[in-house]
Coordinates of N, CA, C and O in Angstrom, one line a residue:
L1 N -9.4 11.5 -45.3 CA -10.0 10.2 -45.0 C -11.2 10.3 -44.2 O -11.6 11.0 -43.9
S2 N -11.9 9.0 -43.7 CA -13.0 8.7 -43.1 C -13.1 8.9 -41.7 O -12.0 8.8 -41.4
E3 N -14.1 9.1 -41.3 CA -14.1 9.5 -39.7 C -13.5 8.0 -38.9 O -13.0 8.1 -38.2
E4 N -14.0 7.3 -40.0 CA -13.3 5.7 -39.4 C -11.6 5.4 -39.4 O -11.1 5.2 -38.3
E5 N -11.4 6.2 -40.4 CA -9.7 6.1 -40.4 C -9.3 7.1 -39.5 O -8.5 6.7 -38.9
K6 N -9.8 8.3 -39.4 CA -9.3 9.0 -38.6 C -9.3 8.4 -37.1 O -8.3 9.1 -36.4
K7 N -10.6 7.9 -36.7 CA -10.3 7.6 -35.6 C -9.3 6.5 -35.2 O -8.5 6.9 -34.2
K8 N -9.1 5.7 -36.2 CA -7.9 4.6 -36.0 C -7.0 5.2 -36.2 O -6.2 4.5 -35.3
A9 N -6.4 6.1 -36.7 CA -5.2 6.8 -37.0 C -5.0 7.8 -35.6 O -3.9 7.3 -34.8
G10 N -6.2 8.2 -34.9 CA -6.2 9.0 -33.7 C -5.7 7.9 -31.9 O -4.5 7.8 -31.2
Q11 N -6.0 6.4 -32.3 CA -6.2 5.2 -31.5 C -4.4 5.1 -31.6 O -4.2 4.6 -30.7
E12 N -4.1 4.6 -32.9 CA -3.0 4.1 -33.5 C -1.8 5.3 -32.4 O -1.1 4.8 -31.7
K13 N -2.2 6.5 -32.8 CA -1.3 7.6 -32.3 C -1.2 7.8 -30.6 O 0.1 7.6 -30.0
T14 N -2.2 7.9 -30.1 CA -2.5 7.6 -28.6 C -1.2 5.9 -28.2 O -1.1 6.4 -27.0
A15 N -1.8 5.1 -28.8 CA -1.3 3.5 -28.4 C 0.5 3.6 -28.5 O 0.9 3.5 -27.6
K16 N 1.1 4.7 -29.6 CA 2.2 5.0 -29.8 C 3.1 5.7 -28.6 O 3.8 5.2 -28.0
M17 N 2.0 6.8 -28.6 CA 2.5 7.8 -27.3 C 2.4 6.9 -25.9 O 3.5 7.0 -25.3
Q18 N 1.7 6.3 -25.5 CA 1.6 5.4 -24.3 C 2.9 4.3 -23.9 O 3.1 3.9 -23.1
T19 N 3.0 3.6 -25.0 CA 4.1 2.9 -25.4 C 5.8 3.5 -25.2 O 5.9 3.0 -24.0
F20 N 5.6 4.7 -25.4 CA 6.9 5.3 -25.4 C 6.8 5.9 -23.8 O 8.0 5.6 -23.0
L21 N 6.0 6.1 -23.4 CA 5.8 6.8 -22.1 C 5.8 5.7 -20.8 O 6.6 5.7 -20.0
E22 N 5.3 4.6 -21.5 CA 5.4 3.5 -20.2 C 7.1 2.8 -20.4 O 7.5 2.3 -18.9
E23 N 7.6 2.7 -21.7 CA 8.8 2.8 -21.5 C 9.6 3.5 -20.7 O 10.7 3.3 -19.7
K24 N 9.5 4.7 -20.8 CA 10.1 5.8 -19.9 C 10.0 5.5 -18.2 O 11.1 5.7 -18.0
R25 N 8.5 5.3 -17.9 CA 8.4 5.2 -16.6 C 9.0 3.5 -16.1 O 9.5 3.9 -15.3
Q26 N 9.6 2.7 -17.1 CA 10.1 1.7 -16.2 C 11.7 1.8 -16.2 O 11.8 1.5 -15.1
I27 N 12.2 2.7 -17.4 CA 13.5 3.1 -17.2 C 14.0 4.1 -16.1 O 14.7 3.7 -14.7
M28 N 12.9 4.9 -15.5 CA 13.0 6.2 -14.6 C 12.6 5.1 -13.4 O 13.5 5.6 -12.6
G29 N 12.1 4.4 -13.3 CA 11.6 3.5 -12.3 C 12.9 2.5 -11.2 O 13.3 2.7 -10.2
E30 N 13.3 2.3 -12.8 CA 15.0 1.4 -12.3 C 15.9 2.1 -12.2 O 17.0 2.0 -10.8
R31 N 16.2 3.6 -12.6 CA 17.1 4.3 -12.0 C 16.6 4.6 -11.0 O 17.9 4.9 -9.9
D32 N 15.6 4.8 -10.3 CA 15.3 5.5 -9.0 C 15.8 4.4 -8.1 O 16.1 5.0 -7.1
A33 N 15.2 3.2 -8.2 CA 15.8 2.5 -7.4 C 17.2 2.0 -7.3 O 18.0 2.0 -6.3
A34 N 18.0 2.1 -8.5 CA 19.5 1.9 -8.5 C 20.0 3.2 -7.4 O 21.3 3.1 -6.9
T35 N 19.4 4.6 -7.9 CA 19.9 5.7 -7.3 C 19.5 5.2 -5.4 O 20.8 5.7 -4.9
S36 N 18.8 4.9 -5.1 CA 18.2 4.6 -4.0 C 19.2 3.8 -3.1 O 20.0 3.5 -2.3
A37 N 19.7 2.4 -3.9 CA 20.4 1.1 -3.8 C 22.3 2.0 -3.5 O 22.6 1.5 -2.7
F38 N 22.1 2.9 -4.4 CA 23.8 3.6 -4.8 C 24.1 4.2 -3.3 O 24.8 4.1 -2.9
R39 N 22.9 5.2 -2.8 CA 22.6 5.9 -1.4 C 23.1 5.0 -0.4 O 23.9 5.3 0.8
E40 N 22.5 3.8 -0.3 CA 22.3 2.8 0.9 C 23.9 2.3 1.1 O 24.5 2.1 1.9
A41 N 24.6 1.9 0.0 CA 25.8 1.0 -0.5 C 26.7 2.4 -0.4 O 27.8 1.9 0.6
K42 N 26.8 3.9 -0.4 CA 27.5 4.3 -0.2 C 27.5 4.9 1.5 O 28.6 5.3 2.3
A43 N 26.2 4.7 2.2 CA 25.6 5.0 3.9 C 26.8 3.8 4.5 O 27.4 4.6 5.4
R44 N 26.9 2.5 3.8 CA 27.6 1.6 4.6 C 29.1 1.7 4.2 O 29.8 0.6 4.7
K45 N 29.9 2.2 3.7 CA 31.1 2.5 3.2 C 30.7 1.4 1.8 O 32.5 0.9 2.3
D46 N 30.2 1.0 1.1 CA 30.5 -0.4 0.6 C 30.9 0.0 -0.8 O 30.2 0.4 -1.5
K47 N 32.3 0.3 -1.1 CA 33.0 0.7 -1.9 C 32.2 0.0 -3.6 O 31.9 0.4 -4.4
N48 N 32.2 -0.9 -3.4 CA 32.0 -2.1 -4.6 C 30.8 -1.9 -4.8 O 30.2 -1.8 -5.9
G49 N 29.8 -2.3 -4.0 CA 28.3 -2.2 -4.1 C 27.9 -1.1 -4.7 O 27.2 -0.4 -5.6
A50 N 28.7 0.4 -4.2 CA 28.5 1.6 -4.9 C 28.9 1.7 -6.3 O 27.7 2.8 -6.8
R51 N 30.0 1.3 -6.4 CA 30.9 1.0 -7.9 C 29.6 0.8 -8.8 O 28.7 1.2 -9.7
E52 N 29.0 -0.7 -8.3 CA 28.0 -1.4 -9.2 C 27.0 -0.5 -9.5 O 26.3 -0.6 -10.6
K53 N 26.2 0.3 -8.6 CA 25.5 0.6 -8.8 C 25.2 2.0 -9.4 O 24.2 2.3 -10.6
F54 N 26.4 2.5 -9.2 CA 26.8 3.8 -10.2 C 26.1 3.3 -11.5 O 25.9 4.2 -12.4
R55 N 27.2 2.0 -11.9 CA 27.4 1.5 -12.9 C 25.8 1.6 -13.9 O 25.6 1.7 -15.1
K56 N 24.9 0.7 -13.0 CA 23.6 1.0 -13.0 C 23.0 1.5 -13.8 O 22.5 1.9 -14.9
I57 N 23.4 2.9 -12.9 CA 22.9 4.1 -13.1 C 22.9 4.8 -14.4 O 22.0 5.2 -15.1
V58 N 24.0 4.7 -14.6 CA 25.2 5.4 -15.9 C 24.2 4.3 -16.8 O 24.0 5.2 -18.0
S59 N 24.1 3.2 -17.0 CA 23.6 2.1 -17.4 C 21.7 3.3 -18.2 O 21.6 2.9 -19.5
L60 N 21.3 3.2 -17.4 CA 19.9 3.3 -17.2 C 20.0 4.8 -18.6 O 18.6 5.3 -18.5
G61 N 20.8 5.6 -17.7 CA 20.9 7.2 -18.1 C 20.7 6.8 -19.7 O 20.6 7.5 -20.2
E62 N 21.6 6.0 -20.0 CA 21.9 6.1 -21.7 C 20.8 5.3 -21.8 O 20.7 5.3 -23.3
K63 N 20.1 4.1 -21.5 CA 19.1 3.4 -22.3 C 17.8 5.0 -22.0 O 17.5 5.0 -23.5
L64 N 17.7 5.7 -21.2 CA 17.2 7.0 -21.3 C 17.2 8.2 -22.8 O 16.2 8.0 -23.2
R65 N 18.5 8.1 -23.1 CA 19.3 8.9 -24.1 C 18.5 8.2 -25.0 O 18.3 9.4 -25.9
E66 N 18.9 6.9 -25.1 CA 18.6 6.0 -26.3 C 16.6 6.1 -26.9 O 16.7 6.6 -27.9
L67 N 16.1 6.0 -25.6 CA 14.9 6.3 -26.0 C 14.5 7.5 -26.5 O 13.4 7.4 -27.1
D68 N 15.2 8.5 -26.1 CA 14.9 10.1 -26.4 C 15.2 10.1 -27.7 O 14.2 10.7 -28.6
E69 N 15.9 9.5 -28.3 CA 16.3 9.4 -29.5 C 15.0 8.5 -30.4 O 15.1 9.3 -31.3
K70 N 14.8 7.7 -30.1 CA 13.7 7.1 -30.5 C 12.2 7.6 -30.6 O 11.7 7.8 -31.7
V71 N 12.1 8.7 -29.8 CA 10.7 9.1 -30.0 C 11.1 10.6 -30.8 O 10.3 10.9 -31.7
K72 N 12.0 11.2 -30.8 CA 12.6 11.9 -31.6 C 12.3 11.9 -33.4 O 12.1 12.3 -33.6
D73 N 13.0 10.5 -33.4 CA 12.7 9.5 -34.8 C 11.4 9.7 -34.9 O 11.0 9.8 -36.1
A74 N 10.5 9.5 -34.2 CA 9.3 8.7 -34.5 C 8.3 10.3 -34.5 O 7.4 10.1 -35.1
Y75 N 8.8 11.6 -34.2 CA 8.0 12.8 -33.8 C 8.8 13.5 -34.5 O 8.9 15.1 -34.6
G76 N 9.3 13.4 -35.7 CA 10.0 14.3 -36.8 C 11.4 15.4 -36.0 O 11.3 16.5 -36.6
G77 N 12.2 14.3 -35.1 CA 13.6 15.0 -34.9 C 13.0 15.7 -33.9 O 14.2 16.6 -33.2
Q78 N 12.2 16.1 -33.1 CA 11.7 17.1 -31.8 C 11.0 16.0 -30.6 O 9.8 15.4 -31.4
L79 N 11.2 16.6 -29.3 CA 10.6 15.7 -28.7 C 9.2 16.3 -28.5 O 9.6 17.5 -28.2
P80 N 8.3 15.1 -28.2 CA 7.1 16.3 -28.5 C 6.7 17.0 -26.8 O 7.5 16.2 -26.1
N81 N 5.9 17.8 -27.2 CA 5.7 18.4 -25.9 C 5.7 17.5 -24.3 O 5.7 17.4 -23.5
W82 N 4.3 16.2 -25.1 CA 4.1 15.8 -23.3 C 5.7 14.9 -23.0 O 5.3 14.2 -22.2
W83 N 6.2 15.1 -23.9 CA 7.2 13.5 -23.3 C 7.7 14.2 -21.9 O 8.5 13.5 -21.2
N84 N 8.3 15.7 -22.1 CA 8.8 16.2 -21.0 C 7.9 16.4 -19.8 O 8.3 17.3 -18.8
D85 N 6.6 16.7 -20.1 CA 5.5 16.9 -19.0 C 5.7 16.2 -18.0 O 5.2 14.9 -18.0
P86 N 5.5 16.8 -16.2 CA 5.2 16.1 -15.2 C 4.2 15.4 -15.9 O 3.0 15.7 -16.3
E87 N 3.6 14.2 -14.6 CA 2.5 13.2 -15.1 C 1.8 13.9 -13.8 O 1.8 14.3 -13.0

């Protein structure tokens, strides 16, 4: 590969990684917000609100697991080290 091709491949790899990380940040942010809303609903003894937020938390957890699988598929069946490293 030429230097230009190597540079382009590196940029594509970085862009792919950033896309996955941004999606993960989005899901985790939504999950954190839902968790806070769940706790607030529990404190208010709002059973329906708490139930709704709990379902949202579960749904977002599933989305995160699906994203983990997409990342594994893209990286040879294993999560890369950068995936679980705190930022």
